[in-house]
PDB file of C-alpha atoms in Angstrom:
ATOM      1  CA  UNK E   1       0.000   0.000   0.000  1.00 48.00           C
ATOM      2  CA  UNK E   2       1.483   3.657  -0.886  1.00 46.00           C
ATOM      3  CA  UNK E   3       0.170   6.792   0.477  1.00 43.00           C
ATOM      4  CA  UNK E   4       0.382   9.576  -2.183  1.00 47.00           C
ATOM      5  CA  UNK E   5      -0.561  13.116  -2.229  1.00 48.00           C
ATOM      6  CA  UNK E   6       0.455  15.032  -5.360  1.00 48.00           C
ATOM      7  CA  UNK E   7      -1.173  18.163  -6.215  1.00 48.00           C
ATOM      8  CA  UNK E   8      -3.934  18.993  -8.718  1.00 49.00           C
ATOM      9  CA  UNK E   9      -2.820  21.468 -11.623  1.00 46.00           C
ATOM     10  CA  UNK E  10      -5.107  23.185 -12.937  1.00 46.00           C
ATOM     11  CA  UNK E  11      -2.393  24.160 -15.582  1.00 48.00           C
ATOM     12  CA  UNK E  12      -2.238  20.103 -16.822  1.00 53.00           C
ATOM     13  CA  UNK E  13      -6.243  20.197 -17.565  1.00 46.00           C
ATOM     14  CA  UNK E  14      -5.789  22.926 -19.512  1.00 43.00           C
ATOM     15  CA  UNK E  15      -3.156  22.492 -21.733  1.00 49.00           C
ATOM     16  CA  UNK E  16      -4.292  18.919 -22.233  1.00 54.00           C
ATOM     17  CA  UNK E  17      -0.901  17.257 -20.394  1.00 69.00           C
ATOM     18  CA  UNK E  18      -3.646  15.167 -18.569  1.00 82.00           C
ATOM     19  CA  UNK E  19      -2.332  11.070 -19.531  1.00 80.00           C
ATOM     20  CA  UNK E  20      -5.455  10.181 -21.486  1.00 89.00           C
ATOM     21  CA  UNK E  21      -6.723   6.823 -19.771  1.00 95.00           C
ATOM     22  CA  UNK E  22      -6.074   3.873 -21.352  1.00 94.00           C
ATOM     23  CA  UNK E  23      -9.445   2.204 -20.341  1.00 97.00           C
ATOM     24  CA  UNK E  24     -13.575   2.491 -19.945  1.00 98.00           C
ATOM     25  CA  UNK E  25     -15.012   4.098 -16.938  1.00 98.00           C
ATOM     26  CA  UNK E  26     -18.244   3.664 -15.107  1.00 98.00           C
ATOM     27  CA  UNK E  27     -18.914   6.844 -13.175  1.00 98.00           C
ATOM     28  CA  UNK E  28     -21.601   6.501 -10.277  1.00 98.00           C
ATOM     29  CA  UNK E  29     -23.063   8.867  -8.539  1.00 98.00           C
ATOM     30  CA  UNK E  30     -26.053   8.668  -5.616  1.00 98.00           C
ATOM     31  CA  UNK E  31     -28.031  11.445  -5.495  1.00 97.00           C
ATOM     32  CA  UNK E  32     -30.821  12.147  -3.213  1.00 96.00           C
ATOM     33  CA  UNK E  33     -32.893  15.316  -2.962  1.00 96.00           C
ATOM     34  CA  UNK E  34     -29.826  16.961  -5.042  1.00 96.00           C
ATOM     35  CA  UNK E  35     -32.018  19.384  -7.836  1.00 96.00           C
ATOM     36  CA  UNK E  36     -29.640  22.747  -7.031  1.00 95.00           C
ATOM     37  CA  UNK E  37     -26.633  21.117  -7.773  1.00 95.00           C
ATOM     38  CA  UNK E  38     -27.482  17.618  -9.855  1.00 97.00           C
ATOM     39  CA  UNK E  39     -27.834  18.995 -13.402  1.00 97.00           C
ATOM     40  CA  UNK E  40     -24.532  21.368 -12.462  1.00 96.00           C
ATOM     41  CA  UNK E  41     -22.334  17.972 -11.438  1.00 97.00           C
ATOM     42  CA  UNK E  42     -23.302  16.103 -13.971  1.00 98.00           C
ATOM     43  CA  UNK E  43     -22.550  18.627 -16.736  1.00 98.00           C
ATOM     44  CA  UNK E  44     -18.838  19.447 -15.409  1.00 97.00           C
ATOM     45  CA  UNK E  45     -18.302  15.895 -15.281  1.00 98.00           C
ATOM     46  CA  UNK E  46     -19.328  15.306 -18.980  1.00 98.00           C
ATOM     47  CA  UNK E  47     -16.825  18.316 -20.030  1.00 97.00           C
ATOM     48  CA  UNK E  48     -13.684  17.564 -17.706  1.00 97.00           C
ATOM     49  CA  UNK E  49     -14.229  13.786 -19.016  1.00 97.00           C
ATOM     50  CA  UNK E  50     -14.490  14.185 -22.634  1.00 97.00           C
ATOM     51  CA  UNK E  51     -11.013  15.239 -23.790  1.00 96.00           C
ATOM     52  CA  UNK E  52      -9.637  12.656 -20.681  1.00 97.00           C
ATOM     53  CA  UNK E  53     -11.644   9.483 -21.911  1.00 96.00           C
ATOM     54  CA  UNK E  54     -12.752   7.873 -25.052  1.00 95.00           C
ATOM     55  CA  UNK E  55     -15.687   5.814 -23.575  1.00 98.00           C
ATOM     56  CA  UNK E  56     -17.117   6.768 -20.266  1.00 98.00           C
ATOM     57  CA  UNK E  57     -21.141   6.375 -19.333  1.00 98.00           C
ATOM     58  CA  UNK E  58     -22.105   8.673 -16.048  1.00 98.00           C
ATOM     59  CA  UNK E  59     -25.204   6.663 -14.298  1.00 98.00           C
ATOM     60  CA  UNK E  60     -26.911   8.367 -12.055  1.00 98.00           C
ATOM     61  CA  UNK E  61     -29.353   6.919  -8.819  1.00 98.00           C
ATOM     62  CA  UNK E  62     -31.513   8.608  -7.820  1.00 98.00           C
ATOM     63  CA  UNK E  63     -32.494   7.264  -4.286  1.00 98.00           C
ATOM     64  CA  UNK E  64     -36.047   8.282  -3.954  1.00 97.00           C
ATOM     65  CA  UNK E  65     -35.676  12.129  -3.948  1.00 98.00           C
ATOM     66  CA  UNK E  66     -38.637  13.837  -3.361  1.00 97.00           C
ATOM     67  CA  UNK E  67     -37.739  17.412  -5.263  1.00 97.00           C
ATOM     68  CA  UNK E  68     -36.926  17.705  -8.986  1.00 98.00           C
ATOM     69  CA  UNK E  69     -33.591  15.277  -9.030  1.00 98.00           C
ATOM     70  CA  UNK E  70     -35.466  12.744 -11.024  1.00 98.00           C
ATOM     71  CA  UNK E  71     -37.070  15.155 -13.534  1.00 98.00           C
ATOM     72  CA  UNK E  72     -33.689  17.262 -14.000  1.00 98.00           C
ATOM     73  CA  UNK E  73     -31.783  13.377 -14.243  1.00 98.00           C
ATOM     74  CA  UNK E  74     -33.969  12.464 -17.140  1.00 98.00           C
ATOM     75  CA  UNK E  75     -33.421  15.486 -19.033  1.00 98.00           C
ATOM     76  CA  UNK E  76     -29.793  15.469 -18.871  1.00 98.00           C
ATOM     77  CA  UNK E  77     -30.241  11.973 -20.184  1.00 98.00           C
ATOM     78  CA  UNK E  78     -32.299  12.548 -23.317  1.00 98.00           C
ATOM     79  CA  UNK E  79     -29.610  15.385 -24.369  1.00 98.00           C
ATOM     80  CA  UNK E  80     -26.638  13.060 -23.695  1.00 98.00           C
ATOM     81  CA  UNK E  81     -26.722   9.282 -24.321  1.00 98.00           C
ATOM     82  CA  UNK E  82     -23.431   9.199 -21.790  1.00 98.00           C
ATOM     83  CA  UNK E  83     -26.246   9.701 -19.064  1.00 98.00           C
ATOM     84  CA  UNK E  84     -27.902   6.611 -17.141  1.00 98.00           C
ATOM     85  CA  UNK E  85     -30.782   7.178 -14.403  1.00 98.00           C
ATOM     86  CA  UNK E  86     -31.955   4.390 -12.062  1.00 98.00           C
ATOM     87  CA  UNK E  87     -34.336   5.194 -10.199  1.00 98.00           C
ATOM     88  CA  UNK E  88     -35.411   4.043  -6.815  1.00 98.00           C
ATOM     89  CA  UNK E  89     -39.105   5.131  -6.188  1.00 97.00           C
ATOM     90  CA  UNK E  90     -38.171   5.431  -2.389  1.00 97.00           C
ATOM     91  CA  UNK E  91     -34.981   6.354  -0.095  1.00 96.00           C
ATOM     92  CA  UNK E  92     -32.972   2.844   0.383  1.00 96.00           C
ATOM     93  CA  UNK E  93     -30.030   4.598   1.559  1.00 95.00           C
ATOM     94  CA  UNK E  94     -26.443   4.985   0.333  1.00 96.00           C
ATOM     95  CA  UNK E  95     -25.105   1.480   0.157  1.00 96.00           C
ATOM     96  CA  UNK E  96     -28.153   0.412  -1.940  1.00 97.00           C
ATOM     97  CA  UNK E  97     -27.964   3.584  -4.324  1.00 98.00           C
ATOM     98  CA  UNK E  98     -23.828   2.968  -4.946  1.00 98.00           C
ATOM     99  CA  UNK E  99     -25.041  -1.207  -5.214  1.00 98.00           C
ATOM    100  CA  UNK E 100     -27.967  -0.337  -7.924  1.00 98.00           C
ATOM    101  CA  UNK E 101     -25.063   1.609  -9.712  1.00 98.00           C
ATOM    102  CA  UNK E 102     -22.194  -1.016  -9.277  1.00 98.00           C
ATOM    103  CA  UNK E 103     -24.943  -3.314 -10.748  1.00 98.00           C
ATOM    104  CA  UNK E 104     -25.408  -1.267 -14.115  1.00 98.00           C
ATOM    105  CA  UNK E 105     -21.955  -0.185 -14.927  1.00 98.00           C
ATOM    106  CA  UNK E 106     -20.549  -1.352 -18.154  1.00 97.00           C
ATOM    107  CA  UNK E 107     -17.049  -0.261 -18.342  1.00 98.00           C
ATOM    108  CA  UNK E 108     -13.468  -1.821 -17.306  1.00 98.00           C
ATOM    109  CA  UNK E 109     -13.304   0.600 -14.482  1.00 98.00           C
ATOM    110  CA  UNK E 110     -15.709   2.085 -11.818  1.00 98.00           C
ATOM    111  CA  UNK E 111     -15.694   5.168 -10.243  1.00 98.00           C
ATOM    112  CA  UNK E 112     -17.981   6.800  -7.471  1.00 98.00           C
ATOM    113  CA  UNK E 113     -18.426   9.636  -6.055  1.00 97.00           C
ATOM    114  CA  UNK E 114     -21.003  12.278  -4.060  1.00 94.00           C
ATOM    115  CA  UNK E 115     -23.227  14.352  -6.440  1.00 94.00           C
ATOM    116  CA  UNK E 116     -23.147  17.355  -3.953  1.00 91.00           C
ATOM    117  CA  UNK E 117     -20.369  18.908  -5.513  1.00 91.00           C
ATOM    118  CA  UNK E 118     -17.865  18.474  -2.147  1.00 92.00           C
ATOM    119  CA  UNK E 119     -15.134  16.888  -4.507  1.00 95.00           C
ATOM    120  CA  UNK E 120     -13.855  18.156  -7.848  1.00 96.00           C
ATOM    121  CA  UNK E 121     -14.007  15.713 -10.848  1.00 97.00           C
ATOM    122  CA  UNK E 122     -10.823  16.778 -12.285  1.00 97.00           C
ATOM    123  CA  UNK E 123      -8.868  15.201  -9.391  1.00 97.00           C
ATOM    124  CA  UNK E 124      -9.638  11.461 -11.274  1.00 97.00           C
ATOM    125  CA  UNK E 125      -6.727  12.173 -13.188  1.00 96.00           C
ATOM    126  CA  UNK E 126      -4.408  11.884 -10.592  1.00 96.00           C
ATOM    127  CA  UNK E 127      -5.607   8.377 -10.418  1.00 97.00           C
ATOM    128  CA  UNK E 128      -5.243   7.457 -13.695  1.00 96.00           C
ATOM    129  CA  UNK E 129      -1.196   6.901 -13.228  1.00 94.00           C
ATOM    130  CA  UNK E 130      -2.037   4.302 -10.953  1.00 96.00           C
ATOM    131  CA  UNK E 131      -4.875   2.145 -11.498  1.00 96.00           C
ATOM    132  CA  UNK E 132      -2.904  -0.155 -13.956  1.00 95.00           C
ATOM    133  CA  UNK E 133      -0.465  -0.778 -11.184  1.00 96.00           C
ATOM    134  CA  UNK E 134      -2.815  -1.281  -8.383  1.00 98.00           C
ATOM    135  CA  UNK E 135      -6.592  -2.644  -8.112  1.00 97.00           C
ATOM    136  CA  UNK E 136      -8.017   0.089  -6.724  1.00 98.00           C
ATOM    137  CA  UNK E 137      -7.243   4.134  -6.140  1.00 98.00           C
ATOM    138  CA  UNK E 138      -8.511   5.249  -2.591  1.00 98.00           C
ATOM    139  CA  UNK E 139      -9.238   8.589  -2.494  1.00 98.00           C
ATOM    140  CA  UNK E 140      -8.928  10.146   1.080  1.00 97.00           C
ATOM    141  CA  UNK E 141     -10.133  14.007   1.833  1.00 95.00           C
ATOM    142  CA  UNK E 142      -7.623  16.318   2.808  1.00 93.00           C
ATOM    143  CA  UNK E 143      -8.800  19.384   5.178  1.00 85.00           C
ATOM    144  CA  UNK E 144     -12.098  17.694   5.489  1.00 87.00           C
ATOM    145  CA  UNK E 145     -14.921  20.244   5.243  1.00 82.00           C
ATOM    146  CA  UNK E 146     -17.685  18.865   7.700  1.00 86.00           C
ATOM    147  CA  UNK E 147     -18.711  20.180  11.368  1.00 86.00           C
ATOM    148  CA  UNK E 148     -16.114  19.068  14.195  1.00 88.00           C
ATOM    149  CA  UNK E 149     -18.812  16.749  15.370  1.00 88.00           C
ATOM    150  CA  UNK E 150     -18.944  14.827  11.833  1.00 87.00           C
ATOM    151  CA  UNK E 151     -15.035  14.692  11.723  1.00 90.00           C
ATOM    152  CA  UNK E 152     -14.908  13.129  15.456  1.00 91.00           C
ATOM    153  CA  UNK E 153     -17.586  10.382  14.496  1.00 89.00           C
ATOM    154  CA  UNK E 154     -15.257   9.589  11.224  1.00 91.00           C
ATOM    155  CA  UNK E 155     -12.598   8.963  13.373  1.00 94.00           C
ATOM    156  CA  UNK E 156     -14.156   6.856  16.044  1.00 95.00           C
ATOM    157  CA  UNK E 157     -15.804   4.620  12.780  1.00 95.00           C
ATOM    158  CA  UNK E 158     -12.546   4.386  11.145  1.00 96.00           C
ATOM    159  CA  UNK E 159     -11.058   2.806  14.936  1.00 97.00           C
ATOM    160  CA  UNK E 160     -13.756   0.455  15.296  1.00 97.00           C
ATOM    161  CA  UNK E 161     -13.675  -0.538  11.702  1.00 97.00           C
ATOM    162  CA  UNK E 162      -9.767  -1.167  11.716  1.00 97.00           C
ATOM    163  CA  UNK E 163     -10.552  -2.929  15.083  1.00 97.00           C
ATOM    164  CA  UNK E 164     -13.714  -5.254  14.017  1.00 97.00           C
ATOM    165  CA  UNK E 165     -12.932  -6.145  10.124  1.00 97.00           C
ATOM    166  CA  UNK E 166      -9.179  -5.193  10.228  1.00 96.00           C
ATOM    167  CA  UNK E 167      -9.303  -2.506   7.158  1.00 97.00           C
ATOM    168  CA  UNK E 168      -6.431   0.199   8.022  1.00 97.00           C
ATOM    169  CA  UNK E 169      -6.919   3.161   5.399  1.00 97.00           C
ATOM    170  CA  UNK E 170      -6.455   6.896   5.346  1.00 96.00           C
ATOM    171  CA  UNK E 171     -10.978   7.650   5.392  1.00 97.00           C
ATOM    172  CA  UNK E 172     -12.717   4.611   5.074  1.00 97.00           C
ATOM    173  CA  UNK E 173     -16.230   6.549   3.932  1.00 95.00           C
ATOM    174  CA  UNK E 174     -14.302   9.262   1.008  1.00 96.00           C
ATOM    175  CA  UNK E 175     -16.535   9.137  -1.851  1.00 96.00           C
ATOM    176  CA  UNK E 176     -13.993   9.159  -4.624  1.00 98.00           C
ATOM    177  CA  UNK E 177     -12.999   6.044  -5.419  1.00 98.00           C
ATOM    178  CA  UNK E 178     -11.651   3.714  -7.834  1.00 98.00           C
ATOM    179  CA  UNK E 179     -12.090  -0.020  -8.592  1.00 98.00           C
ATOM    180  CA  UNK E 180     -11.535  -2.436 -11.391  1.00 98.00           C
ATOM    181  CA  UNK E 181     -15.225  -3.228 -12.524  1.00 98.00           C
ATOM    182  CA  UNK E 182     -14.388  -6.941 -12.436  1.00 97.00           C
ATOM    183  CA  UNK E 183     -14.104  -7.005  -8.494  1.00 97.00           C
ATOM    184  CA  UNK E 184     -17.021  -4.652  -8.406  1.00 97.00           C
ATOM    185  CA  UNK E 185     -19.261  -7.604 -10.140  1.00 97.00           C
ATOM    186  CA  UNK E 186     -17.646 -10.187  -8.811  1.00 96.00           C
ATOM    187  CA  UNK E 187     -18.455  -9.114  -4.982  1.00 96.00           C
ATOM    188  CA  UNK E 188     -21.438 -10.109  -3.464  1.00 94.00           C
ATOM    189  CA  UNK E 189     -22.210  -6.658  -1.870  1.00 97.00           C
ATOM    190  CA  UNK E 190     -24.526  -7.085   1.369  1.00 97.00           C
ATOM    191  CA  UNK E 191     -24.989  -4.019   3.234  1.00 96.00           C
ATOM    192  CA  UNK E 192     -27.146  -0.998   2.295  1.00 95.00           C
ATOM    193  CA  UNK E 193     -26.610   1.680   4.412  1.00 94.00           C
ATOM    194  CA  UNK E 194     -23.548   3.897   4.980  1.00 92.00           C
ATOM    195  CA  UNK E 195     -21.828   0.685   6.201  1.00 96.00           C
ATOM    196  CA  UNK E 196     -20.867   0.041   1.923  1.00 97.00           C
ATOM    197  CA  UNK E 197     -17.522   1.503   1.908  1.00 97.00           C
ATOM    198  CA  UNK E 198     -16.131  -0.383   4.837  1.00 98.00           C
ATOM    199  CA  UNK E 199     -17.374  -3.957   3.217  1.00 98.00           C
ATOM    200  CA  UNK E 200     -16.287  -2.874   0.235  1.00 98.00           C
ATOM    201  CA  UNK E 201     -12.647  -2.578   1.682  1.00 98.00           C
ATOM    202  CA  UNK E 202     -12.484  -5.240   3.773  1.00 98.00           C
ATOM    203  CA  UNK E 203     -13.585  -7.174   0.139  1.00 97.00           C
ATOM    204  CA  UNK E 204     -10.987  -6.204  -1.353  1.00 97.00           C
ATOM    205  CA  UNK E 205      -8.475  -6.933   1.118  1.00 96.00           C
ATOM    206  CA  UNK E 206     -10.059 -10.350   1.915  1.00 95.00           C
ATOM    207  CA  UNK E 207     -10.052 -11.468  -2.106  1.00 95.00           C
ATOM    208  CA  UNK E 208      -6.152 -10.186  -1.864  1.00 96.00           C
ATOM    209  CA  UNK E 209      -6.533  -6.913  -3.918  1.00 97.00           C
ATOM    210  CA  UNK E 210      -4.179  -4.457  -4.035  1.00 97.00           C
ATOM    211  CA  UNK E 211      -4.883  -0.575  -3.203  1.00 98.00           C
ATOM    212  CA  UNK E 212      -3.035   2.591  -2.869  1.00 98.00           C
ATOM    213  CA  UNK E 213      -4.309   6.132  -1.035  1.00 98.00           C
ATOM    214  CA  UNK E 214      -4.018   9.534  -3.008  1.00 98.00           C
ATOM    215  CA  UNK E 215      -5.627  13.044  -1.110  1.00 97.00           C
ATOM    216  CA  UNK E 216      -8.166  14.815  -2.764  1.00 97.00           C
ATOM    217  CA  UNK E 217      -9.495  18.198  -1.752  1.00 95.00           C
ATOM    218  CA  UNK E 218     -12.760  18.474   0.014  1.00 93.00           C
ATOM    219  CA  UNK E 219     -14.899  21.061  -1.296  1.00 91.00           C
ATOM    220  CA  UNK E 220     -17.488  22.866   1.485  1.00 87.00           C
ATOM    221  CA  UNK E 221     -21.071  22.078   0.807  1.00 74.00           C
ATOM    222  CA  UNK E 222     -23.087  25.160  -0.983  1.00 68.00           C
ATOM    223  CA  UNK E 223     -26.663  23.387  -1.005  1.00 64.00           C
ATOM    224  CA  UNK E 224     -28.690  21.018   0.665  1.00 54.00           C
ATOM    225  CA  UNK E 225     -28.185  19.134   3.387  1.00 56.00           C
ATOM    226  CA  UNK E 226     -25.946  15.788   4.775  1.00 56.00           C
ATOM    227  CA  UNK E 227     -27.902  12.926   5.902  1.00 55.00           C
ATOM    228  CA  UNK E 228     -24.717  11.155   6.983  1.00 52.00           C
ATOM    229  CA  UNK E 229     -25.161  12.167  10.722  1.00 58.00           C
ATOM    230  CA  UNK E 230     -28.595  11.470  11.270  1.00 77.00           C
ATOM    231  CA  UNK E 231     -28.886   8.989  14.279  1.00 86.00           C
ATOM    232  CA  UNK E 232     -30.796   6.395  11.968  1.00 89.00           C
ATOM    233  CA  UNK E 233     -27.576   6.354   9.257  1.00 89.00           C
ATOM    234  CA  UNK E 234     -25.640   6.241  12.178  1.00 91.00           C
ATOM    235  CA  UNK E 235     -27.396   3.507  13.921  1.00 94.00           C
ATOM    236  CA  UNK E 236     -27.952   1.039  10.394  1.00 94.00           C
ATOM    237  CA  UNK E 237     -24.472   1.408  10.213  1.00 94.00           C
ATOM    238  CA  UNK E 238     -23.414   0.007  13.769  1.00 95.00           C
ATOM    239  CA  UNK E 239     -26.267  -2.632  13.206  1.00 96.00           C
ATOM    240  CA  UNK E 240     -25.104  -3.685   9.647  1.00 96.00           C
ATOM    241  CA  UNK E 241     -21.271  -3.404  10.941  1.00 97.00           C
ATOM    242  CA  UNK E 242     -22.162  -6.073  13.564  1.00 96.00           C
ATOM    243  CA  UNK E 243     -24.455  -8.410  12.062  1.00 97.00           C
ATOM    244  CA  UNK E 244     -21.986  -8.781   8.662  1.00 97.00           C
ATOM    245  CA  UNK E 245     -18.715  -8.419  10.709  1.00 96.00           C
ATOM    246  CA  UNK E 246     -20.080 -11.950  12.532  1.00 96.00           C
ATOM    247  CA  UNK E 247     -21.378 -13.862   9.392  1.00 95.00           C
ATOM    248  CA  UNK E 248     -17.749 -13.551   7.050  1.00 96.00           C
ATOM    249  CA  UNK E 249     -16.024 -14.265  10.255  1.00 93.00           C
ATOM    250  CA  UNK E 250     -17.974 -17.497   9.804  1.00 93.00           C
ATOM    251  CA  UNK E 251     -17.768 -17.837   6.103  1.00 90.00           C
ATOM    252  CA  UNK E 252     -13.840 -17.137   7.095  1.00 88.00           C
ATOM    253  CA  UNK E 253     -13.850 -20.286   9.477  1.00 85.00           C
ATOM    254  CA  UNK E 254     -15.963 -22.376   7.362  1.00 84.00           C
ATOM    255  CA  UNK E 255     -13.298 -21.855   4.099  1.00 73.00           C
ATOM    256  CA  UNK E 256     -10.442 -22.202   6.265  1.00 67.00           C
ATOM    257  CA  UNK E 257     -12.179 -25.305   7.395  1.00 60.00           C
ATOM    258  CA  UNK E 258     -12.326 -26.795   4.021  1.00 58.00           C
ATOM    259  CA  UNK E 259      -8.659 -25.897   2.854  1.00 46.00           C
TER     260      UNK E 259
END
């Protein structure tokens, strides 16, 4: 594992010194209740992509939102064919949003991120020097822009996760990540909630995967409103952490068993 933490030039986008990527991405973003900022996101991603990467599909969830998100989504999608919307007609949470999107992408890699706007889209191509010599590209925030209260429950999660399932990272819950789309089908996802990230890591390192950590800025949040520290994300999360935490420990013991 490498930790890494270049700096973004805006200076390379421009003049096009950007490494073009070599392979198909999946971008997925969950979006719930997101209409100021969804058709914005979307858009910049489609132009900071376009000179980077010759095939690229953006699919978009939208997790039962209850304002305009889904009528905005399918516009965006009838202008450009790069644009997939699931829809969920109610709020599963975040883990089944990203797991509906894992589902539908079609491309060699797979990319995630928030649709908030809290992380810039041009910072993927710091990844791209990597991802042929690693698995995945963990993106980790640097000068995280949440409340003091947010920041201290991150770092009490990330303890109990490194504790419980054994997955040591920089920020177990950034939302700018990178996998190969071939683990991303192959993995039996279970959880639904907020509690994604961490199985998707401890995945990873259970299957043998390799992984390296780059920072990427955090951008503060200019609408809406973060769900991530409401007590009922907060207590799926400890639930789901629990319950699946005890069942691979079994499916652990049972393989061993059989060896």
């Amino acid at each position: 594992m490498m930790h890494s933490t270049p700096s973004f030039s805006d200076k390379a986008a421009r003049d096009g010194s950007v490494p073009k990527l070599a392979h198909s991405l999946s971008i997925i973003l969950p979006a719930h209740n997101e209409e100021q900022v969804i058709a914005t996101t979307v858009t910049y991603i489609l132009e900071t992509l376009s000179p980077w990467a010759d095939e690229f599909e953006v699919v978009v969830v939208d997790d039962g939102s209850r304002d305009r998100t889904g009528e905005i989504l399918q516009a965006l999608a009838e202008q450009d064919q790069r644009v997939r919307v699931i829809t969920h007609p109610v709020n599963q949470g975040y883990g089944a949003a990203l797991v509906s999107g894992f589902k539908a992408a079609g491309k060699e890699l797979t990319f995630f991120m928030d649709s908030d706007g809290q992380f810039d889209i041009r910072e993927i191509s710091l990844f791209f020097p990597f991802i042929d010599q690693y698995d995945a590209v963990l993106g980790y925030r640097i000068d995280r822009q949440d409340t003091w209260m947010r920041k201290l429950n991150a770092w009490g999660w990330k303890q109990l996760i490194g504790v419980v399932l054994g997955v040591h990272v920089c920020d177990v819950d950034c939302a700018f990540k990178l996998y190969r789309t071939a683990f991303i089908h192959q993995s039996q996802f279970e959880t639904r909630g907020a509690m994604i990230n961490a199985e998707m890591l401890y995945k990873l390192k259970r299957a043998g995967y390799t992984f390296t950590e780059i920072g990427v800025h955090h951008l503060p949040r200019r609408t809406g409103q973060a769900t991530g520290a409401h007590s009922r994300v907060i207590l799926r999360a400890f639930k789901e952490l629990f319950y699946y935490a005890r069942q691979w420990r079994l499916q652990e013991k049972e393989g061993a068993g059989s060896v």
